[in-house]
XYZ file of N, CA and C in Angstrom:
276
model
N 0.836 -1.218 -0.039
C -0.044 -0.167 0.101
C 0.916 1.263 -0.022
N 0.529 2.244 -0.872
C 1.372 3.431 -0.745
C 0.187 4.671 -0.633
N 0.229 5.436 0.060
C -0.575 6.861 0.133
C -0.017 7.916 -0.410
N -0.458 8.497 -1.092
C 0.146 9.797 -1.678
C -1.049 11.061 -1.664
N -0.392 12.309 -2.059
C -1.422 13.466 -2.791
C -0.689 14.319 -3.766
N -1.325 14.746 -4.301
C -0.814 15.700 -5.424
C -0.397 17.255 -4.861
N 0.647 17.452 -5.265
C 0.921 18.971 -4.953
C 1.204 19.870 -6.239
N 1.575 21.035 -6.214
C 1.845 22.023 -7.370
C 2.651 21.272 -8.487
N 3.655 20.665 -7.997
C 4.757 20.140 -9.049
C 4.865 18.841 -8.852
N 4.373 17.902 -8.115
C 4.566 16.615 -8.242
C 3.625 15.980 -7.229
N 4.167 14.856 -6.522
C 3.463 13.712 -5.971
C 4.254 13.562 -4.686
N 3.776 13.906 -3.486
C 4.110 13.294 -2.242
C 3.708 12.271 -1.807
N 4.669 11.226 -1.403
C 3.993 9.946 -0.946
C 4.295 9.632 0.397
N 3.489 8.739 1.151
C 3.899 8.333 2.581
C 3.222 7.433 2.924
N 3.588 6.507 3.908
C 2.972 5.256 4.392
C 3.205 4.202 3.402
N 4.362 4.318 2.613
C 4.475 2.974 1.846
C 4.853 1.720 2.798
N 4.110 0.722 2.441
C 4.018 -0.316 3.229
C 4.022 -1.741 2.567
N 4.788 -2.805 2.822
C 4.522 -3.986 2.228
C 4.671 -5.072 3.576
N 3.568 -5.924 3.547
C 3.517 -6.869 4.684
C 4.837 -7.494 5.160
N 5.092 -7.998 6.237
C 6.629 -8.574 6.470
C 6.884 -9.752 5.706
N 5.885 -10.763 5.516
C 6.352 -12.043 4.654
C 6.467 -11.648 3.452
N 6.136 -10.629 2.771
C 6.388 -10.171 1.148
C 7.603 -9.360 0.935
N 8.179 -8.698 2.207
C 9.234 -7.836 1.697
C 10.404 -8.543 1.254
N 11.229 -7.778 0.644
C 12.423 -8.143 0.154
C 12.259 -8.839 -1.328
N 10.715 -8.854 -2.064
C 10.874 -9.298 -3.425
C 10.466 -8.131 -4.424
N 10.691 -7.157 -3.919
C 10.701 -6.038 -4.928
C 9.255 -5.402 -5.131
N 8.603 -5.602 -4.289
C 6.961 -5.243 -4.104
C 7.123 -3.624 -4.233
N 7.785 -2.999 -3.073
C 7.994 -1.715 -2.900
C 8.369 -1.034 -4.356
N 9.413 -1.639 -4.934
C 9.866 -0.882 -6.238
C 9.021 -0.948 -7.145
N 8.180 -2.000 -7.025
C 6.964 -2.097 -8.196
C 5.866 -0.844 -7.892
N 5.795 -0.752 -6.674
C 4.854 0.416 -6.248
C 5.129 1.712 -6.675
N 6.469 1.931 -6.387
C 7.171 3.063 -6.728
C 6.839 3.473 -7.982
N 7.470 2.451 -9.044
C 7.362 2.447 -10.374
C 6.039 2.886 -10.862
N 5.036 2.355 -10.509
C 3.733 2.475 -10.861
C 3.260 3.894 -10.396
N 3.688 4.567 -9.185
C 3.708 5.913 -8.898
C 4.376 6.787 -9.832
N 5.265 6.284 -10.240
C 6.071 7.046 -11.273
C 5.457 7.190 -12.639
N 4.616 6.105 -12.973
C 4.160 6.126 -14.194
C 2.946 6.940 -14.165
N 2.350 6.913 -12.978
C 0.961 7.559 -12.907
C 1.299 9.279 -12.995
N 2.636 9.686 -12.326
C 3.005 10.839 -12.173
C 3.241 11.633 -13.742
N 3.951 10.480 -14.430
C 4.120 10.971 -15.867
C 2.736 11.219 -16.609
N 1.794 10.261 -16.439
C 0.618 10.300 -17.089
C 0.045 11.922 -16.837
N 0.176 12.181 -15.560
C -0.770 13.546 -15.119
C 0.376 14.612 -15.176
N 1.431 14.419 -15.851
C 2.436 15.377 -15.909
C 2.877 16.330 -14.667
N 3.294 15.184 -13.716
C 3.855 15.491 -12.387
C 5.412 15.391 -12.429
N 6.080 16.142 -12.510
C 7.859 15.982 -12.887
C 8.513 15.340 -11.656
N 7.722 15.818 -10.232
C 8.671 15.191 -8.877
C 7.795 14.378 -8.364
N 8.726 13.399 -7.517
C 7.998 12.424 -6.342
C 8.758 12.673 -5.218
N 8.277 13.049 -4.078
C 8.799 13.501 -2.703
C 8.429 12.615 -1.858
N 9.314 12.149 -0.624
C 8.858 11.645 0.632
C 9.711 11.897 1.643
N 9.343 11.631 2.698
C 9.811 11.810 4.214
C 10.231 10.390 4.565
N 11.569 10.191 5.052
C 11.898 8.774 5.606
C 12.560 8.976 7.050
N 12.250 8.169 8.036
C 12.850 8.264 9.218
C 14.207 8.080 9.116
N 15.254 8.794 9.723
C 16.347 8.600 9.680
C 16.902 7.220 10.358
N 16.151 6.534 11.169
C 16.291 5.214 11.878
C 15.840 4.258 11.065
N 15.551 4.546 9.683
C 15.296 3.374 8.681
C 16.234 3.294 7.469
N 17.648 3.313 7.868
C 18.498 3.487 6.522
C 18.072 2.456 5.511
N 17.431 1.363 5.760
C 16.954 0.234 4.487
C 16.292 1.105 3.850
N 15.209 1.736 4.314
C 14.094 2.383 3.301
C 14.942 3.645 2.699
N 16.012 4.475 3.137
C 16.795 5.340 2.457
C 17.491 4.853 1.567
N 18.074 3.792 1.826
C 18.862 2.924 0.720
C 18.224 2.537 -0.544
N 16.939 2.149 -0.130
C 15.826 1.571 -1.292
C 15.753 2.685 -2.084
N 15.387 3.803 -1.554
C 14.886 5.044 -2.279
C 16.414 5.640 -3.387
N 17.390 5.428 -2.685
C 18.408 6.022 -3.270
C 18.804 4.895 -4.344
N 18.551 3.584 -4.145
C 19.024 2.838 -5.316
C 18.023 2.901 -6.641
N 16.895 3.492 -6.402
C 16.002 3.869 -7.805
C 16.064 5.257 -7.935
N 17.029 6.175 -7.763
C 17.135 7.536 -8.163
C 16.675 8.451 -7.330
N 16.310 8.415 -5.994
C 15.881 9.360 -5.166
C 17.125 9.894 -4.552
N 17.279 11.332 -4.122
C 17.959 11.776 -3.506
C 17.852 12.719 -2.292
N 18.575 13.035 -1.248
C 18.049 13.602 -0.146
C 18.335 15.079 -0.355
N 17.420 15.924 -0.115
C 17.447 17.218 -0.233
C 17.320 18.031 1.099
N 16.904 17.671 2.025
C 16.660 18.055 3.299
C 16.724 17.431 4.574
N 16.968 17.796 5.758
C 17.018 17.186 7.083
C 16.098 17.908 7.848
N 15.275 17.444 8.853
C 14.475 18.010 9.967
C 14.221 17.016 10.932
N 13.371 17.854 11.853
C 12.989 16.990 12.986
C 11.380 17.389 13.023
N 10.791 16.246 12.782
C 9.108 16.387 12.874
C 8.706 16.220 14.358
N 8.023 17.403 14.865
C 7.133 17.212 16.086
C 6.027 16.754 15.921
N 5.616 15.527 16.583
C 4.256 14.691 16.589
C 3.487 15.496 17.644
N 2.014 15.378 17.423
C 1.072 16.017 18.575
C 1.612 15.181 19.796
N 2.109 13.932 19.924
C 1.933 13.296 21.292
C 3.492 13.805 21.993
N 4.210 14.766 21.250
C 5.319 14.854 21.994
C 6.653 14.398 21.458
N 6.389 13.517 20.838
C 7.614 12.519 20.067
C 8.227 13.282 18.831
N 9.663 13.599 18.881
C 10.388 14.206 17.934
C 10.998 13.180 16.964
N 10.692 13.074 15.862
C 11.263 12.234 14.741
C 12.464 12.918 13.862
N 13.635 12.400 13.836
C 14.470 12.896 12.785
C 14.276 12.119 11.431
N 13.988 13.099 10.419
C 13.594 12.656 8.920
C 14.474 13.070 7.874
N 14.730 12.424 6.803
C 15.361 13.067 5.607
C 14.061 13.253 4.345
N 14.247 14.268 3.940
C 13.408 14.563 2.774
C 13.975 13.994 1.324
N 13.464 13.334 0.712
C 13.985 12.750 -0.510
C 12.920 13.077 -1.887
N 13.830 13.411 -2.941
C 13.098 13.625 -4.048
C 13.530 12.691 -5.436
N 12.736 12.706 -6.355
C 13.256 11.848 -7.324
C 12.789 12.882 -8.950
N 13.342 13.313 -9.573
C 12.959 14.176 -10.682
C 12.766 13.105 -11.689
N 11.521 13.126 -12.423
C 11.146 12.324 -13.568
C 11.832 12.856 -15.150
């Protein structure tokens, strides 16, 4: 599953997930490829996401398919938890 919304220049996705027993089979890459195809169809040249810095496997996954880090920040959650994230983007 991947959730996303459209913005002015592109697509911002979040909540990309694959059930544990299916991880490592290329499903996340297939979902992202489908999202890129959709972005091209609707003429949105950029795909963006935020990734927790505590998830280096996810950062590496996105890098392996052309995403780059363009920002780092701390997200302040309503429950008081602070999460370090990197913002990543891919130009299509």
